CSV table of C-alpha atoms (C1' of nucleotides) in Angstrom, one decimal:
chain,number,residue,atom,x,y,z
A,67,MET,CA,0.0,0.0,0.0
A,68,ALA,CA,1.3,3.4,-1.0
A,69,LEU,CA,2.6,5.6,1.8
A,70,GLU,CA,0.2,8.4,0.9
A,71,ILE,CA,-2.8,6.1,1.4
A,72,GLU,CA,-1.4,4.7,4.6
A,73,LYS,CA,-1.3,8.2,6.0
A,74,LEU,CA,-4.9,8.9,5.0
A,75,LEU,CA,-6.1,5.7,6.6
A,76,ASP,CA,-5.3,6.4,10.2
A,77,GLU,CA,-7.9,5.8,12.9
A,78,THR,CA,-10.0,8.8,11.9
A,79,GLY,CA,-9.6,8.1,8.2
A,80,TRP,CA,-11.0,4.6,8.6
A,81,ARG,CA,-13.9,5.7,10.7
A,82,LEU,CA,-14.9,8.2,8.0
A,83,LEU,CA,-14.5,5.5,5.3
A,84,MET,CA,-16.7,3.1,7.3
A,85,GLU,CA,-19.4,5.7,7.9
A,86,LEU,CA,-19.4,6.6,4.2
A,87,GLN,CA,-19.6,3.0,3.1
A,88,GLU,CA,-22.7,2.6,5.3
A,89,ASN,CA,-24.3,5.9,4.5
A,90,GLY,CA,-22.8,7.8,1.5
A,91,ARG,CA,-25.0,10.8,1.9
A,92,LEU,CA,-24.0,11.8,5.5
A,93,SER,CA,-23.2,15.5,5.7
A,94,TYR,CA,-19.7,16.6,6.6
A,95,LYS,CA,-21.2,18.1,9.7
A,96,GLU,CA,-22.7,14.8,10.9
A,97,LEU,CA,-19.5,13.0,9.9
A,98,GLY,CA,-17.5,15.5,12.0
A,99,LEU,CA,-19.6,14.9,15.0
A,100,ARG,CA,-19.2,11.1,14.7
A,101,VAL,CA,-15.4,11.1,14.3
A,102,GLY,CA,-14.6,14.2,16.4
A,103,LEU,CA,-13.5,16.6,13.7
A,104,SER,CA,-14.6,20.0,12.5
A,105,LEU,CA,-16.6,20.2,9.2
A,106,PRO,CA,-13.8,21.7,7.1
A,107,SER,CA,-11.4,19.0,8.4
A,108,VAL,CA,-13.8,16.3,7.4
A,109,ALA,CA,-14.3,17.8,4.0
A,110,GLU,CA,-10.5,18.0,3.5
A,111,ARG,CA,-9.9,14.4,4.5
A,112,ILE,CA,-12.7,13.1,2.2
A,113,ARG,CA,-11.4,15.2,-0.7
A,114,LYS,CA,-8.0,13.6,-0.2
A,115,MET,CA,-9.4,10.1,0.0
A,116,GLU,CA,-11.3,10.8,-3.3
A,117,GLU,CA,-8.2,12.2,-4.9
A,118,ALA,CA,-6.0,9.3,-3.8
A,119,GLY,CA,-8.6,6.9,-5.4
A,120,ILE,CA,-9.5,5.2,-2.1
A,121,ILE,CA,-13.1,6.4,-2.6
A,122,THR,CA,-14.1,5.9,-6.3
A,123,GLY,CA,-17.7,7.0,-6.1
A,124,TYR,CA,-21.0,7.1,-4.3
A,125,HIS,CA,-24.0,5.2,-5.4
A,126,ALA,CA,-27.7,4.8,-4.5
A,127,GLU,CA,-28.6,1.2,-3.9
A,128,VAL,CA,-31.8,0.1,-5.7
A,129,ASP,CA,-34.1,-2.7,-4.5
A,130,LEU,CA,-34.3,-4.7,-7.7
A,131,THR,CA,-37.3,-6.8,-6.6
A,132,LYS,CA,-39.3,-3.7,-5.7
A,133,ILE,CA,-39.1,-2.3,-9.3
A,134,GLY,CA,-39.9,-5.5,-11.0
A,135,PHE,CA,-36.7,-7.5,-11.4
A,136,SER,CA,-37.7,-10.5,-9.4
A,137,VAL,CA,-35.2,-12.9,-10.8
A,138,LEU,CA,-31.5,-12.6,-10.0
A,139,SER,CA,-29.1,-15.1,-11.4
A,140,ILE,CA,-25.4,-15.9,-11.4
A,141,LEU,CA,-24.2,-17.4,-14.7
A,142,ARG,CA,-20.9,-19.1,-15.5
A,143,LEU,CA,-19.7,-18.8,-19.1
A,144,GLY,CA,-17.3,-21.1,-20.7
A,145,SER,CA,-15.7,-20.4,-24.1
A,146,PHE,CA,-16.0,-22.7,-27.0
A,147,ALA,CA,-12.9,-24.7,-27.8
A,148,GLY,CA,-10.0,-22.4,-28.7
A,149,GLU,CA,-12.1,-19.3,-28.3
A,150,ASN,CA,-11.0,-16.2,-26.5
A,151,CYS,CA,-12.3,-15.6,-23.0
A,152,SER,CA,-11.9,-11.9,-23.3
A,153,ARG,CA,-14.3,-11.9,-26.2
A,154,VAL,CA,-16.8,-13.8,-24.2
A,155,ALA,CA,-16.5,-11.3,-21.4
A,156,ASP,CA,-16.9,-8.4,-23.8
A,157,LEU,CA,-19.9,-9.8,-25.5
A,158,ALA,CA,-21.5,-10.7,-22.2
A,159,SER,CA,-20.9,-7.2,-20.8
A,160,ALA,CA,-22.8,-5.8,-23.8
A,161,VAL,CA,-26.0,-7.5,-22.7
A,162,PRO,CA,-28.0,-5.0,-20.8
A,163,GLU,CA,-29.3,-7.5,-18.2
A,164,VAL,CA,-25.7,-8.2,-17.1
A,165,LEU,CA,-25.0,-6.0,-14.1
A,166,GLU,CA,-21.6,-7.4,-13.2
A,167,CYS,CA,-19.0,-9.3,-15.2
A,168,TYR,CA,-15.9,-11.1,-13.8
A,169,LYS,CA,-13.1,-12.7,-15.8
A,170,ILE,CA,-11.8,-15.5,-13.7
A,171,THR,CA,-9.4,-18.5,-13.6
A,172,GLY,CA,-10.8,-21.9,-14.4
A,173,ASN,CA,-12.6,-23.6,-17.2
A,174,ASP,CA,-15.6,-21.3,-16.9
A,175,CYS,CA,-13.7,-18.1,-17.6
A,176,VAL,CA,-16.4,-15.6,-17.0
A,177,VAL,CA,-18.9,-15.1,-14.2
A,178,ILE,CA,-21.8,-12.7,-14.6
A,179,LYS,CA,-24.7,-11.4,-12.5
A,180,VAL,CA,-27.9,-11.1,-14.4
A,181,VAL,CA,-31.2,-9.4,-13.5
A,182,THR,CA,-34.5,-10.4,-15.2
A,183,CYS,CA,-38.1,-9.8,-14.4
A,184,SER,CA,-39.3,-13.3,-15.2
A,185,MET,CA,-38.3,-16.8,-16.1
A,186,PRO,CA,-39.1,-16.2,-19.8
A,187,HIS,CA,-37.0,-13.1,-19.7
A,188,LEU,CA,-34.1,-15.1,-18.2
A,189,GLU,CA,-34.5,-17.8,-20.8
A,190,GLN,CA,-34.2,-15.2,-23.5
A,191,VAL,CA,-31.0,-13.8,-22.0
A,192,ILE,CA,-29.5,-17.2,-21.7
A,193,GLU,CA,-30.4,-17.9,-25.3
A,194,GLN,CA,-28.5,-14.8,-26.3
A,195,LEU,CA,-25.4,-15.7,-24.3
A,196,SER,CA,-25.5,-19.3,-25.6
A,197,ARG,CA,-24.6,-17.9,-29.1
A,198,PHE,CA,-21.0,-17.3,-28.0
A,199,SER,CA,-20.5,-19.3,-24.8
A,200,ILE,CA,-21.4,-22.3,-22.8
A,201,VAL,CA,-23.7,-21.2,-20.1
A,202,SER,CA,-24.2,-22.6,-16.6
A,203,THR,CA,-27.1,-21.0,-14.8
A,204,SER,CA,-27.8,-20.6,-11.1
A,205,ILE,CA,-30.8,-18.7,-9.8
A,206,VAL,CA,-30.3,-16.8,-6.6
A,207,PHE,CA,-32.7,-17.8,-3.7
A,208,SER,CA,-31.5,-15.2,-1.3
A,209,ARG,CA,-28.5,-13.1,-0.3
A,210,PRO,CA,-27.4,-13.7,3.3
A,211,MET,CA,-24.6,-11.1,2.9
A,212,LYS,CA,-24.7,-8.2,0.6
A,213,ASN,CA,-21.8,-5.8,0.2
A,214,ARG,CA,-20.1,-6.1,3.5
A,215,ILE,CA,-18.2,-2.9,4.3
A,216,ILE,CA,-14.5,-2.9,4.5
A,217,THR,CA,-13.1,-2.3,7.9
A,218,ARG,CA,-9.7,-1.6,9.4
A,219,GLU,CA,-10.0,-4.8,11.4
A,220,LEU,CA,-10.2,-6.9,8.2
A,221,LEU,CA,-7.1,-5.3,6.7
A,222,GLU,CA,-5.2,-5.8,9.9
A,223,ARG,CA,-6.3,-9.4,10.1
A,224,ALA,CA,-5.2,-9.8,6.5
A,225,GLN,CA,-1.8,-8.3,7.1
A,226,ALA,CA,-1.2,-10.6,10.1
A,227,VAL,CA,-1.2,-13.6,7.7
A,228,GLN,CA,1.9,-12.3,5.9
A,229,GLU,CA,4.3,-13.9,8.4
B,43,MET,CA,-44.9,-3.9,-9.6
B,44,ALA,CA,-47.0,-2.0,-7.1
B,45,LEU,CA,-49.0,0.9,-8.4
B,46,GLU,CA,-47.4,3.3,-5.9
B,47,ILE,CA,-44.0,2.5,-7.2
B,48,GLU,CA,-45.1,2.7,-10.8
B,49,LYS,CA,-46.3,6.2,-10.2
B,50,LEU,CA,-42.9,7.3,-8.7
B,51,LEU,CA,-41.0,5.8,-11.6
B,52,ASP,CA,-42.2,8.1,-14.4
B,53,GLU,CA,-39.8,9.7,-16.8
B,54,THR,CA,-38.5,12.1,-14.1
B,55,GLY,CA,-38.4,9.5,-11.4
B,56,TRP,CA,-36.2,7.3,-13.5
B,57,ARG,CA,-33.8,10.1,-14.4
B,58,LEU,CA,-33.4,10.9,-10.7
B,59,LEU,CA,-32.8,7.3,-9.9
B,60,MET,CA,-30.2,6.9,-12.6
B,61,GLU,CA,-28.4,10.1,-11.5
B,62,LEU,CA,-28.3,8.9,-7.9
B,63,GLN,CA,-27.0,5.4,-8.9
B,64,GLU,CA,-24.2,7.1,-10.7
B,65,ASN,CA,-23.5,9.8,-8.1
B,66,GLY,CA,-25.2,9.3,-4.8
B,67,ARG,CA,-23.9,12.5,-3.3
B,68,LEU,CA,-25.4,14.9,-5.8
B,69,SER,CA,-27.2,17.8,-4.2
B,70,TYR,CA,-31.0,18.2,-4.7
B,71,LYS,CA,-30.2,21.5,-6.4
B,72,GLU,CA,-27.9,19.9,-8.9
B,73,LEU,CA,-30.4,17.0,-9.4
B,74,GLY,CA,-33.1,19.6,-10.0
B,75,LEU,CA,-31.0,21.2,-12.7
B,76,ARG,CA,-30.4,17.9,-14.5
B,77,VAL,CA,-34.0,16.7,-14.5
B,78,GLY,CA,-35.8,20.1,-14.7
B,79,LEU,CA,-37.4,20.3,-11.3
B,80,SER,CA,-37.2,22.7,-8.4
B,81,LEU,CA,-35.1,21.8,-5.4
B,82,PRO,CA,-38.1,21.0,-3.1
B,83,SER,CA,-39.8,18.8,-5.7
B,84,VAL,CA,-36.6,16.8,-6.1
B,85,ALA,CA,-36.3,16.4,-2.3
B,86,GLU,CA,-39.9,15.3,-2.1
B,87,ARG,CA,-39.6,12.8,-4.9
B,88,ILE,CA,-36.4,11.3,-3.4
B,89,ARG,CA,-38.0,11.1,0.0
B,90,LYS,CA,-40.9,9.1,-1.5
B,91,MET,CA,-38.5,6.8,-3.4
B,92,GLU,CA,-36.7,6.1,-0.1
B,93,GLU,CA,-39.9,5.5,1.8
B,94,ALA,CA,-41.3,3.2,-0.9
B,95,GLY,CA,-38.1,1.1,-0.6
B,96,ILE,CA,-37.0,1.8,-4.2
B,97,ILE,CA,-33.8,3.4,-2.9
B,98,THR,CA,-32.5,1.3,0.1
B,99,GLY,CA,-29.3,3.3,0.8
B,100,TYR,CA,-26.3,5.2,-0.4
B,101,HIS,CA,-22.8,3.8,-0.2
B,102,ALA,CA,-19.3,5.0,-0.9
B,103,GLU,CA,-17.4,2.7,-3.2
B,104,VAL,CA,-13.9,1.8,-2.1
B,105,ASP,CA,-11.1,0.7,-4.4
B,106,LEU,CA,-10.0,-2.6,-2.8
B,107,THR,CA,-6.7,-2.8,-4.6
B,108,LYS,CA,-5.7,0.7,-3.5
B,109,ILE,CA,-6.0,-0.1,0.1
B,110,GLY,CA,-4.2,-3.4,0.0
B,111,PHE,CA,-6.7,-6.1,-1.0
B,112,SER,CA,-5.1,-7.2,-4.2
B,113,VAL,CA,-6.8,-10.6,-4.6
B,114,LEU,CA,-10.5,-10.9,-5.4
B,115,SER,CA,-12.0,-14.3,-5.7
B,116,ILE,CA,-15.3,-15.9,-6.4
B,117,LEU,CA,-15.9,-19.2,-4.6
B,118,ARG,CA,-18.5,-21.8,-5.0
B,119,LEU,CA,-19.4,-23.8,-1.9
B,120,GLY,CA,-21.0,-27.2,-2.0
B,121,SER,CA,-22.5,-28.9,1.1
B,122,PHE,CA,-21.3,-32.2,2.4
B,123,ALA,CA,-23.8,-35.1,1.7
B,124,GLY,CA,-27.1,-34.5,3.5
B,125,GLU,CA,-25.9,-31.2,5.0
B,126,ASN,CA,-27.9,-28.0,5.1
B,127,CYS,CA,-27.1,-25.3,2.5
B,128,SER,CA,-28.5,-22.6,4.7
B,129,ARG,CA,-25.9,-23.6,7.3
B,130,VAL,CA,-23.1,-23.3,4.8
B,131,ALA,CA,-24.3,-19.9,3.8
B,132,ASP,CA,-24.5,-18.7,7.4
B,133,LEU,CA,-21.1,-20.0,8.3
B,134,ALA,CA,-19.6,-18.5,5.1
B,135,SER,CA,-21.2,-15.2,5.8
B,136,ALA,CA,-19.6,-15.1,9.2
B,137,VAL,CA,-16.1,-15.1,7.7
B,138,PRO,CA,-15.0,-11.5,7.5
B,139,GLU,CA,-13.3,-11.8,4.1
B,140,VAL,CA,-16.6,-12.7,2.6
B,141,LEU,CA,-18.1,-9.5,1.1
B,142,GLU,CA,-21.1,-11.1,-0.6
B,143,CYS,CA,-23.0,-14.4,-0.2
B,144,TYR,CA,-25.6,-15.8,-2.5
B,145,LYS,CA,-27.7,-18.9,-1.9
B,146,ILE,CA,-28.3,-20.4,-5.3
B,147,THR,CA,-29.8,-23.3,-7.2
B,148,GLY,CA,-27.6,-26.2,-8.2
B,149,ASN,CA,-25.2,-28.6,-6.6
B,150,ASP,CA,-22.9,-25.8,-5.4
B,151,CYS,CA,-25.5,-24.1,-3.3
B,152,VAL,CA,-23.6,-21.0,-2.3
B,153,VAL,CA,-21.5,-18.5,-4.1
B,154,ILE,CA,-19.4,-16.0,-2.3
B,155,LYS,CA,-17.1,-13.1,-3.1
B,156,VAL,CA,-13.9,-13.0,-1.1
B,157,VAL,CA,-11.3,-10.3,-0.7
B,158,THR,CA,-7.8,-11.1,0.5
B,159,CYS,CA,-4.5,-9.2,0.4
B,160,SER,CA,-2.3,-12.1,-0.8
B,161,MET,CA,-2.4,-15.7,-1.9
B,162,PRO,CA,-1.4,-17.0,1.6
B,163,HIS,CA,-4.3,-15.0,3.0
B,164,LEU,CA,-6.7,-16.5,0.4
B,165,GLU,CA,-5.3,-20.0,1.2
B,166,GLN,CA,-6.1,-19.4,4.9
B,167,VAL,CA,-9.7,-18.3,4.1
B,168,ILE,CA,-10.2,-21.4,1.9
B,169,GLU,CA,-8.9,-23.7,4.7
B,170,GLN,CA,-11.5,-22.1,7.0
B,171,LEU,CA,-14.3,-22.6,4.5
B,172,SER,CA,-13.3,-26.2,3.8
B,173,ARG,CA,-14.2,-27.2,7.3
B,174,PHE,CA,-17.9,-27.0,6.5
B,175,SER,CA,-18.1,-27.1,2.7
B,176,ILE,CA,-16.6,-28.2,-0.6
B,177,VAL,CA,-14.8,-25.2,-2.0
B,178,SER,CA,-14.3,-24.4,-5.7
B,179,THR,CA,-12.1,-21.3,-6.1
B,180,SER,CA,-11.8,-18.9,-9.0
B,181,ILE,CA,-9.6,-15.9,-8.8
B,182,VAL,CA,-10.7,-12.7,-10.5
B,183,PHE,CA,-8.5,-11.4,-13.3
B,184,SER,CA,-10.5,-8.3,-14.1
B,185,ARG,CA,-14.0,-6.9,-14.0
B,186,PRO,CA,-15.2,-5.7,-17.5
B,187,MET,CA,-18.5,-4.6,-15.9
B,188,LYS,CA,-19.0,-3.5,-12.4
B,189,ASN,CA,-22.4,-2.6,-11.0
B,190,ARG,CA,-24.2,-1.4,-14.1
B,191,ILE,CA,-26.9,1.0,-13.2
B,192,ILE,CA,-30.6,0.1,-13.6
B,193,THR,CA,-32.3,2.0,-16.4
B,194,ARG,CA,-35.8,2.4,-17.6
B,195,GLU,CA,-34.8,1.0,-20.9
B,196,LEU,CA,-33.8,-2.2,-19.2
B,197,LEU,CA,-37.1,-2.6,-17.5
B,198,GLU,CA,-39.1,-1.8,-20.6
B,199,ARG,CA,-37.1,-4.3,-22.6
B,200,ALA,CA,-37.7,-6.8,-19.8
B,201,GLN,CA,-41.5,-6.3,-19.8
B,202,ALA,CA,-41.6,-6.6,-23.6
B,203,VAL,CA,-40.7,-10.3,-23.2
B,204,GLN,CA,-43.9,-11.0,-21.3
B,205,GLU,CA,-46.0,-11.5,-24.4
C,118,DT,C1',-40.5,32.3,-0.5
C,119,DA,C1',-38.4,32.6,4.0
C,120,DT,C1',-35.8,30.6,7.5
C,121,DG,C1',-32.3,27.8,9.3
C,122,DA,C1',-28.7,24.6,8.3
C,123,DA,C1',-24.6,23.2,5.9
C,124,DA,C1',-20.7,23.8,2.7
C,125,DT,C1',-17.0,26.7,1.0
C,126,DA,C1',-13.2,29.7,1.3
C,127,DA,C1',-10.0,32.5,3.6
C,128,DC,C1',-7.4,32.9,7.5
C,129,DC,C1',-5.1,31.6,11.9
C,130,DC,C1',-2.9,28.3,15.3
C,131,DT,C1',-0.1,24.6,16.7
C,132,DA,C1',3.2,21.0,16.4
C,133,DG,C1',6.7,18.6,14.2
C,134,DA,C1',10.6,18.5,10.6
D,289,DT,C1',11.6,28.6,9.6
D,290,DC,C1',8.7,26.0,6.8
D,291,DT,C1',5.0,22.6,6.3
D,292,DA,C1',0.9,19.9,7.3
D,293,DG,C1',-3.2,19.3,9.7
D,294,DG,C1',-6.8,21.1,12.1
D,295,DG,C1',-9.8,24.9,13.9
D,296,DT,C1',-12.5,29.5,13.3
D,297,DT,C1',-15.2,32.7,11.1
D,298,DA,C1',-17.7,34.9,7.4
D,299,DT,C1',-20.0,34.3,3.2
D,300,DT,C1',-22.5,31.7,0.0
D,301,DT,C1',-25.2,27.9,-1.1
D,302,DC,C1',-28.6,24.5,0.0
D,303,DA,C1',-32.6,22.2,2.3
D,304,DT,C1',-37.0,22.5,4.7
D,305,DA,C1',-41.5,24.2,5.9
DNA sequence: TATGAAATAACCCTAGA
DNA sequence: TCTAGGGTTATTTCATA
């Protein structure tokens, strides 16, 4: 980890980062109260974390089910013999229902997360993907853990392994 | 989709939702400029979308690599013969390095996303998970698509399938 | 539209190099 | 003495009723 980033992520830096992961719309004033800094100091720290690339953005989280996307799936894509995995990933990413795409190790070289509003809709998406890859489909029943926030404890635990 | 939600997601509602998915810290004033509404109208609309459960939160996005988590993996977990998949999901969710957990259809009944700062660290996490499940590990090379935002076009495309 | 709250910018203070 | 980090205040901008 770069020295610059190490300096930004002291006790206070981590607390700000954790608060913003949980609630990205907290005011600088409120953040200041929670971590014991004045408003301008909070603003300055957060600006630096953004500049350093620690914080890459803020996003509203949408309840997919509520707005009609009742079927969430995770698909593994394999490439046809001798085909390029990068191409599979690019073609898959171009499908609008694909919300996330990972290029991974292993025989199935791509994993994607797909939202659809019904089973026929999912079927249609799979048909599309099947044109250029071998598709293994898993439908999501539930999500016991969604987007856990990154904490200082996790990083310290991680670094302790490095013995 | 509930009627209440349908009413909130008209042209303007969708534009607000898209802007907030892209930048969750935009001010109401700025949002108003972008969608052509007054500040109070924007505030009211967003409050309603939050109350209706369309928007479930706002979160800062953190660059994992920047802060030292250089290894991202996707693991599939199978349960031992006759064991409970729910238990596998719960135990996996309890591991701090697990950022996301999905219960899915298929033989491998759980998929998890794991962050680690090194290969030895990943190895240690896998050892832990192996105590209660059969682990298949894939390391992520890259992410061609990360958290695509939900758009009205996608929903309309989806609903068109329902013929 | 009016009122209060929050963000910004300019400035000062302190501590450490 | 210079710099970095934080605080203070005044002004502007934003949010709420």
